[in-house]
mmCIF file of C-alpha atoms in Angstrom:
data_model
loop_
_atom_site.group_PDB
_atom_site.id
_atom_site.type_symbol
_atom_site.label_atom_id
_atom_site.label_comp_id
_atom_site.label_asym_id
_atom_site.label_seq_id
_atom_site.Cartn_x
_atom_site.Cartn_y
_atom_site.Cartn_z
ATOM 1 C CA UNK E 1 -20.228 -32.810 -49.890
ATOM 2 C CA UNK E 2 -20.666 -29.068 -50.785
ATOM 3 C CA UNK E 3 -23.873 -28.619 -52.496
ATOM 4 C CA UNK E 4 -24.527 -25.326 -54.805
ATOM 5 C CA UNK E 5 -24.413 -22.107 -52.723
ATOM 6 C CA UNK E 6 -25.357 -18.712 -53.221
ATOM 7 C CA UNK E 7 -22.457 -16.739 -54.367
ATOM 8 C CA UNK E 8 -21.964 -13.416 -52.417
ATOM 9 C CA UNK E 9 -22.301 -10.231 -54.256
ATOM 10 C CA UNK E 10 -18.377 -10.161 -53.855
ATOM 11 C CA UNK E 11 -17.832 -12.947 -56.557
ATOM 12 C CA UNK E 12 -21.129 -11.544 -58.596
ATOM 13 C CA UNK E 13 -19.696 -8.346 -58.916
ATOM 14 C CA UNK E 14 -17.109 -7.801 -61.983
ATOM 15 C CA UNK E 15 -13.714 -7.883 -60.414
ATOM 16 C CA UNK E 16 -10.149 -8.719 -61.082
ATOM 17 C CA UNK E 17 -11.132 -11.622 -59.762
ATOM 18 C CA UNK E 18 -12.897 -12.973 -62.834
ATOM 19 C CA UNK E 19 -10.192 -13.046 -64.906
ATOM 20 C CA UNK E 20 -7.860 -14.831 -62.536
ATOM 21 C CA UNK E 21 -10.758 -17.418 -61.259
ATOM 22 C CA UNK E 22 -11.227 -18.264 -65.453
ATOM 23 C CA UNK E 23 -7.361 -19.317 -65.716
ATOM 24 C CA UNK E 24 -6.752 -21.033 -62.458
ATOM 25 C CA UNK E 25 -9.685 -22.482 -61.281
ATOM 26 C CA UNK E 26 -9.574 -24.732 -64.662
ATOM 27 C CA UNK E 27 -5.737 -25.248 -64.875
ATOM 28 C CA UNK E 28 -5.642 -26.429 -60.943
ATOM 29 C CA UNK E 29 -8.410 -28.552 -61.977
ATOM 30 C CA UNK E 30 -6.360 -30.577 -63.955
ATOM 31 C CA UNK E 31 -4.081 -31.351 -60.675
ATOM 32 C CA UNK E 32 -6.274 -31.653 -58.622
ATOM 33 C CA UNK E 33 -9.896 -32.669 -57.767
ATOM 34 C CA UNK E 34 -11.018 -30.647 -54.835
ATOM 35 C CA UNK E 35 -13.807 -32.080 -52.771
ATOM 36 C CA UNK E 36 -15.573 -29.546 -50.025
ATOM 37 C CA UNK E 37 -17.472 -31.307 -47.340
ATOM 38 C CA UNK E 38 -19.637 -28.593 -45.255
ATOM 39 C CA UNK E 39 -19.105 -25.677 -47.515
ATOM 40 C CA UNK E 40 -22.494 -24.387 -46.380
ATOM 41 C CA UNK E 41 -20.560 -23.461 -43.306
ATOM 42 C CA UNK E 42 -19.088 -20.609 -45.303
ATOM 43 C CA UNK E 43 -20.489 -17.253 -44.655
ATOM 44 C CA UNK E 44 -22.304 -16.144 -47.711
ATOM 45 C CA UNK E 45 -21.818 -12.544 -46.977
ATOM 46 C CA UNK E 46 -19.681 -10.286 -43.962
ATOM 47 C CA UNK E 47 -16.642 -10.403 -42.301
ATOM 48 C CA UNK E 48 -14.410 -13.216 -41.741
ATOM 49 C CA UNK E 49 -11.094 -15.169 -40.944
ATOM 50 C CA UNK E 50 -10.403 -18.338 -42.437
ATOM 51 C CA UNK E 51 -7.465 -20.133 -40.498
ATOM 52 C CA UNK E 52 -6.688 -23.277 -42.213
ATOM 53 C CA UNK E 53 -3.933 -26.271 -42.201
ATOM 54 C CA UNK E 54 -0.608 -25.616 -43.912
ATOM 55 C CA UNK E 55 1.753 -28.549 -45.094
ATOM 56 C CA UNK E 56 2.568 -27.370 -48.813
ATOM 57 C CA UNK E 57 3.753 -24.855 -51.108
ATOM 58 C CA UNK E 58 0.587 -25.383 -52.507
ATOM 59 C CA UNK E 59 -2.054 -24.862 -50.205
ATOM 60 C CA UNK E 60 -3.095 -21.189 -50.976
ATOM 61 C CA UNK E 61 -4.113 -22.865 -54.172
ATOM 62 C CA UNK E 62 -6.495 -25.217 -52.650
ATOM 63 C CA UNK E 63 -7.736 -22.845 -50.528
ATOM 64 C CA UNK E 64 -8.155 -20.132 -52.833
ATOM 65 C CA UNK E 65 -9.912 -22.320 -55.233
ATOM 66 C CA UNK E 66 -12.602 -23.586 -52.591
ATOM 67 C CA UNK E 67 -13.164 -20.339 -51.457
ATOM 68 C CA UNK E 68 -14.135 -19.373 -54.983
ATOM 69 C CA UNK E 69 -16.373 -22.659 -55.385
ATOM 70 C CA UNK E 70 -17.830 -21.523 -52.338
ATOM 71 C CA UNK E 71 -18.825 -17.993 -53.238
ATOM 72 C CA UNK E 72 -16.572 -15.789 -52.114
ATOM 73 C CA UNK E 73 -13.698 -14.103 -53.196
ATOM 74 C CA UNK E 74 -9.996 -15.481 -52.030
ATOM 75 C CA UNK E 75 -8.139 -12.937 -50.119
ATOM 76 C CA UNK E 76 -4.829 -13.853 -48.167
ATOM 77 C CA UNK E 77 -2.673 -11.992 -45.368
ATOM 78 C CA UNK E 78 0.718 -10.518 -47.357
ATOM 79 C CA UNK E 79 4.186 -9.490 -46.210
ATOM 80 C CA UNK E 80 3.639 -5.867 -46.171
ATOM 81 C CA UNK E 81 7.563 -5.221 -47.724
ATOM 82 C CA UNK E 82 5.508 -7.500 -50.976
ATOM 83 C CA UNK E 83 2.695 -4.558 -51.258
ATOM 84 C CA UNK E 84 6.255 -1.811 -52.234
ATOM 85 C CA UNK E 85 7.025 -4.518 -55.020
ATOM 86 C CA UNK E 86 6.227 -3.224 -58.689
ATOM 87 C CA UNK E 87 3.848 -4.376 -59.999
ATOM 88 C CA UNK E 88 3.151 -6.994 -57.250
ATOM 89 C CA UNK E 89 2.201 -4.489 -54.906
ATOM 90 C CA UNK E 90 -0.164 -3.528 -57.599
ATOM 91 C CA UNK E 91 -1.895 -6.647 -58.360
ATOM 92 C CA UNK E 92 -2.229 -7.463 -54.538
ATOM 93 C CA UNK E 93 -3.801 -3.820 -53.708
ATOM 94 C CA UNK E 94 -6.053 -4.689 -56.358
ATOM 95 C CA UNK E 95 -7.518 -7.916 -55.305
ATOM 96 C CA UNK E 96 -7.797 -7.058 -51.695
ATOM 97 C CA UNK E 97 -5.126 -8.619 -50.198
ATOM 98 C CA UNK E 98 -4.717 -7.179 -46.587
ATOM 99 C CA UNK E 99 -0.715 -6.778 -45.476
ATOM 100 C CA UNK E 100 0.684 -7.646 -42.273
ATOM 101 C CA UNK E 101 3.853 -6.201 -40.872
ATOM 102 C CA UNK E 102 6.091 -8.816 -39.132
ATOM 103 C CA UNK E 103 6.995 -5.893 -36.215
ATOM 104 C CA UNK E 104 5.436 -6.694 -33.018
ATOM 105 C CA UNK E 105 5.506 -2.983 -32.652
ATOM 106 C CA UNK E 106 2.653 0.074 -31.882
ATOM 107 C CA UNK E 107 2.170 0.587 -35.465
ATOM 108 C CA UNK E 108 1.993 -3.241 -36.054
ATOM 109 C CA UNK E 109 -0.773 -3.216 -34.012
ATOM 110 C CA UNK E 110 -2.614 -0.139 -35.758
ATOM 111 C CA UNK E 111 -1.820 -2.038 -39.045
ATOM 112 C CA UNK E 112 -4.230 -5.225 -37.810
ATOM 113 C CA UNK E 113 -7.014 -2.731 -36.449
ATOM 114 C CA UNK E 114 -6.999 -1.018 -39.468
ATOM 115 C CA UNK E 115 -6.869 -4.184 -41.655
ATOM 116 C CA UNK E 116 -9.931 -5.607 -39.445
ATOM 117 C CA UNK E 117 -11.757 -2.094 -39.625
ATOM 118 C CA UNK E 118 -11.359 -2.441 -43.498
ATOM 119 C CA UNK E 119 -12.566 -6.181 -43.445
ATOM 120 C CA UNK E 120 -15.678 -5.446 -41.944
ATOM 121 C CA UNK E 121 -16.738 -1.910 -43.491
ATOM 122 C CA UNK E 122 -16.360 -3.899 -47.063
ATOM 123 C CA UNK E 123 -17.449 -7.343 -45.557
ATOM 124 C CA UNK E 124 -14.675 -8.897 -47.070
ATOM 125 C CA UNK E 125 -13.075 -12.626 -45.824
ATOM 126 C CA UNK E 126 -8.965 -12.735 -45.589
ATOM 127 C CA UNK E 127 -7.285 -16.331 -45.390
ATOM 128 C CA UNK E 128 -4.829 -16.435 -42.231
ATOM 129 C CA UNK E 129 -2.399 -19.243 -41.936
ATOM 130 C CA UNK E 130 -2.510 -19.416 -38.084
ATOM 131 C CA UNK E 131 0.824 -21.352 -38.018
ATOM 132 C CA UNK E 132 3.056 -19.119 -39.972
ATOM 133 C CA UNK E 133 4.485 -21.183 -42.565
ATOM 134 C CA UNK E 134 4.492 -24.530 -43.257
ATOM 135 C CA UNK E 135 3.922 -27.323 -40.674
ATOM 136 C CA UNK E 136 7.144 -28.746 -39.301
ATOM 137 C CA UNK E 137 5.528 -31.762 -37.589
ATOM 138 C CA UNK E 138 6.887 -34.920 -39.770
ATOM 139 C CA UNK E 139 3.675 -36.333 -40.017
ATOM 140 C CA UNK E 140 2.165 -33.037 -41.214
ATOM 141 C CA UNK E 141 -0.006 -32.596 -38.310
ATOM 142 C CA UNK E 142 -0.780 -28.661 -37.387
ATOM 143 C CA UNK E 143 1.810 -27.403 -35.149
ATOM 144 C CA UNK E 144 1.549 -24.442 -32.770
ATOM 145 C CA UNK E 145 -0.382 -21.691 -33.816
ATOM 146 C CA UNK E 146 0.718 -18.226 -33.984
ATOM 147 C CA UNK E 147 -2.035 -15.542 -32.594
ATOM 148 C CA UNK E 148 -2.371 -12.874 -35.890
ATOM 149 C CA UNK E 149 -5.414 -14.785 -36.812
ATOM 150 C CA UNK E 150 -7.272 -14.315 -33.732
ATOM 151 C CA UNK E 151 -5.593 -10.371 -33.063
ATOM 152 C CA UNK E 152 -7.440 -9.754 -36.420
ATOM 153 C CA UNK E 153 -10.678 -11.053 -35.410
ATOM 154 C CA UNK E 154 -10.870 -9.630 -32.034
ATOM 155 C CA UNK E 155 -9.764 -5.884 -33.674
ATOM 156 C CA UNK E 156 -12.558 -6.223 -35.786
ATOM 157 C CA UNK E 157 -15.065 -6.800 -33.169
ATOM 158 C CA UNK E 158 -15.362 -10.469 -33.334
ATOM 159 C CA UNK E 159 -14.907 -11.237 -36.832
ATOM 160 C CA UNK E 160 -15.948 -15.284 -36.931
ATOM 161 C CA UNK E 161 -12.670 -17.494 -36.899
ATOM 162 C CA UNK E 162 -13.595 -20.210 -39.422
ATOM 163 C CA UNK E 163 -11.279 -23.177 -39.251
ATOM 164 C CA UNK E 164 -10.686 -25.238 -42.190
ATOM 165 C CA UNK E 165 -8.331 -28.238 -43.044
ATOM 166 C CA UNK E 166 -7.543 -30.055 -46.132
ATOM 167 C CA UNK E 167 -5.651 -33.507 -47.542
ATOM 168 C CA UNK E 168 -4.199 -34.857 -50.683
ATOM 169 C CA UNK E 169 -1.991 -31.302 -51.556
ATOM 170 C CA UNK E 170 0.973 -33.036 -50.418
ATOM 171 C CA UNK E 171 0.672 -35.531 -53.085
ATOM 172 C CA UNK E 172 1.311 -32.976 -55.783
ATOM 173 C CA UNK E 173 3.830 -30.607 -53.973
ATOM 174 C CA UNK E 174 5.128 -32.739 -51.053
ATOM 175 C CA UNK E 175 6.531 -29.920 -48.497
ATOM 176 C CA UNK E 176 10.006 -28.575 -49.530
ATOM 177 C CA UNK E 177 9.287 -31.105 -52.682
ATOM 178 C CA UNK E 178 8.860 -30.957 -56.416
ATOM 179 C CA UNK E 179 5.918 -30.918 -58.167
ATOM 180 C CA UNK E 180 4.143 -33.890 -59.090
ATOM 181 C CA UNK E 181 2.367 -33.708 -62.065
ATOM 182 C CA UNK E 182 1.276 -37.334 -63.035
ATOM 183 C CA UNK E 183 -1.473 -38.668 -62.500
ATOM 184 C CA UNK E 184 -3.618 -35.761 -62.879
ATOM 185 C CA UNK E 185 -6.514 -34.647 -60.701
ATOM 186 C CA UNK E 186 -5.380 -36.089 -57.709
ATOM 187 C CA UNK E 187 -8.289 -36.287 -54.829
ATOM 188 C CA UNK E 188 -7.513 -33.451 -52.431
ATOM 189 C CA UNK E 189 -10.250 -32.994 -49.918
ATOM 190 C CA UNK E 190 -11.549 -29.577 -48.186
ATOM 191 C CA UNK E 191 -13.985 -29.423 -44.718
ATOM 192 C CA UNK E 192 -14.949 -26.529 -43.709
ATOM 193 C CA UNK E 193 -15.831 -26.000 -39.323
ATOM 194 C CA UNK E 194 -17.914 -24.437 -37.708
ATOM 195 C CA UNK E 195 -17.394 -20.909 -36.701
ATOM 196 C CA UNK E 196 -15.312 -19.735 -33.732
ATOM 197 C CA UNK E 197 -16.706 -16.756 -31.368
ATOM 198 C CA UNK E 198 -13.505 -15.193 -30.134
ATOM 199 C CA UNK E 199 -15.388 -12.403 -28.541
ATOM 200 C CA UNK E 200 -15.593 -13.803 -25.183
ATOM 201 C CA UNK E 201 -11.862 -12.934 -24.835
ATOM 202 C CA UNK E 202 -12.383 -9.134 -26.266
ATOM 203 C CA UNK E 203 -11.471 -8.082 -22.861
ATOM 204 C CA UNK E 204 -8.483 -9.340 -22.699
ATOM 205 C CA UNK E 205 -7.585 -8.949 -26.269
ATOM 206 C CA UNK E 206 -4.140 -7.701 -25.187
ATOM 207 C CA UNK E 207 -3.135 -10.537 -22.893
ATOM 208 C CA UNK E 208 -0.628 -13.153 -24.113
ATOM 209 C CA UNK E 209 -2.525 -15.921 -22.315
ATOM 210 C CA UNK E 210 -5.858 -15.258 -23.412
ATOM 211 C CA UNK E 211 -4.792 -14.966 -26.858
ATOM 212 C CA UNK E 212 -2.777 -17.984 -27.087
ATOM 213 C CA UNK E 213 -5.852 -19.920 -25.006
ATOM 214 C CA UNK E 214 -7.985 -18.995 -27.985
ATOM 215 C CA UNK E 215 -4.971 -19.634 -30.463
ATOM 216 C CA UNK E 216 -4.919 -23.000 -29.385
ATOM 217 C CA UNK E 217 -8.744 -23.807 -29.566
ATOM 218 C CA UNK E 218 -8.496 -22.891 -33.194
ATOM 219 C CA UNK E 219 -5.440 -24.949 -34.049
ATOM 220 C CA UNK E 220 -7.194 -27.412 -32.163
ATOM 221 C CA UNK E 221 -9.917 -27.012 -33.838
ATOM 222 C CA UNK E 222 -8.025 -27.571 -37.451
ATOM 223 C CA UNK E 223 -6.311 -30.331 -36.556
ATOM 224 C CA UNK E 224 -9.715 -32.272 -35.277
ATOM 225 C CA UNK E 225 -11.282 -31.683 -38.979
ATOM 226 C CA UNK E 226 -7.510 -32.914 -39.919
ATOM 227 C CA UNK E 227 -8.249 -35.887 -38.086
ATOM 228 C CA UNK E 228 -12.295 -36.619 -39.713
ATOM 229 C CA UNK E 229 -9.863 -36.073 -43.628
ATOM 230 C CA UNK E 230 -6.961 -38.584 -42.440
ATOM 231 C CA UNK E 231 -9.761 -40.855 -40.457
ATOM 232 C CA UNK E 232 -6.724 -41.249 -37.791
ATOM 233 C CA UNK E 233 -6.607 -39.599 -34.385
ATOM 234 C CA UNK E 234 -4.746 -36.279 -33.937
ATOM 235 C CA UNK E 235 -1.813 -35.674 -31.696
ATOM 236 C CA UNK E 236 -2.962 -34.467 -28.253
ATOM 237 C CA UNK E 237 -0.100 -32.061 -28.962
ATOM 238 C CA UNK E 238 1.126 -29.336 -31.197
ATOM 239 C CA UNK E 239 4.204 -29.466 -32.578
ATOM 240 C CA UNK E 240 6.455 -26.998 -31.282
ATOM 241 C CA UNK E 241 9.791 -26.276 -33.794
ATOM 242 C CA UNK E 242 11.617 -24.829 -31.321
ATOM 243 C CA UNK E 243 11.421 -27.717 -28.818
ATOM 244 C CA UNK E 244 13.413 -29.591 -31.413
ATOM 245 C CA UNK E 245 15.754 -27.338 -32.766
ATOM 246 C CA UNK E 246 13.673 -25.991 -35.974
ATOM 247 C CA UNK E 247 13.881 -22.483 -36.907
ATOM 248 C CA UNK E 248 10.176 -21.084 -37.561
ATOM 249 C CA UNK E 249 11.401 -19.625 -41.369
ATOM 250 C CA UNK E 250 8.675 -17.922 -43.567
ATOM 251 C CA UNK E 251 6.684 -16.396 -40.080
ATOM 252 C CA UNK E 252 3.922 -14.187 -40.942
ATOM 253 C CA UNK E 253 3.046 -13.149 -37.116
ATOM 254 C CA UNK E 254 3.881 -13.355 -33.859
#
């Protein structure tokens, strides 16, 4: 289990976060008792993308929350059309959040440099759900990965990929499900992996094979610390929605 870690000067520093960490962190807590196992596998300080499993409405929660145990401040990929939202587009401007466009366009592409350029020069972390939205495998297994989380580390220079996967969320919000509120602090469990060099593949950052090559170690990655939480072997697999008819709804990236 995670043992007390430095904080980074991030989550020392007076932020918005503060206020937000003192009214969530304690209300989740009543839902849910998160667990970290390896949390000293989180970078204290610097760059970096945290690509973890997603199988409920929930999850951002979970992760948010165990980023914050773990030192650093909680900052997600966003819809860019949600940063022209009043007041929304405020709040996430505020705290950091970096926006993605869903164009697979030449400006799309300046977007992620500059979002990686940004992550670095502040040293700032940014949470990137490799799969898009929520896991259509019916055993809630990682399916296929999308490849913004590895564009954005590659743009950045090699920003660390750190894989993480969690289990017990779906027993409070089961996917497409209502909230379960009783009993309270439900066991959900967090591992964090080790760190992912995508560098090696900076050369050929812009081909579609070496990016989904790496894509796929990291999902693979995921769903083997999946696998350690469920203590049951992992498909050999990835799920693939369109393969049986599923429509890939809430997609982030390409």
């Amino acid at each position: 289990m995670a043992s007390q870690l430095r904080a980074s000067r991030e989550k020392t520093r007076p932020s918005i976060f503060w206020p937000l960490a003192a009214i969530v962190v304690p209300l989740f807590g009543l839902l849910a008792k998160v667990e970290i196992i390896d949390g000293e596998k989180m970078p204290r300080e610097g760059a970096y993308v945290l690509a973890p499993n997603h199988m409920s409405e929930i999850d951002p929660l979970v992760v948010a929350v165990a980023v914050w145990r773990l030192g650093r401040a909680p900052r997600f990929m966003a819809k860019e059309s949600l940063f022209r939202v009043p007041v929304l587009g405020w709040a996430l401007r505020r705290t950091g959040m970096v926006p993605v466009s869903r164009a697979s366009s030449g400006a799309g592409a300046r977007q992620t440099l500059d979002s990686a350029r940004e992550l670095v020069r502040l040293g700032r972390g940014v949470i990137v759900y490799p799969e898009g939205s929520l896991t259509r495998d019916p055993d809630l297994w990682p399916m296929r990965g999308k490849t913004g989380a590895v564009r954005l580390a590659l743009a950045g220079g090699g920003i660390p990929v750190i894989p993480i996967a969690h289990w017990g969320a779906q027993q409070i919000l089961p996917r497409y499900g209502k909230l379960r509120l009783w009993p309270l602090r439900r066991r959900v469990r967090v591992i964090i992996g080790d760190a992912i060099d995508v560098q090696s593949i900076d050369g050929a950052a812009g081909q579609p094979i070496a990016l989904a090559a790496a894509t796929d170690e990291v999902m693979a990655e995921i769903a083997t610390l999946l696998a350690q939480l469920r203590d049951e072997p992992a498909p050999a697999e990835r799920w693939k929605p369109a393969a049986h008819g599923q429509e890939e709804t809430g997609r982030l990236e390409s």
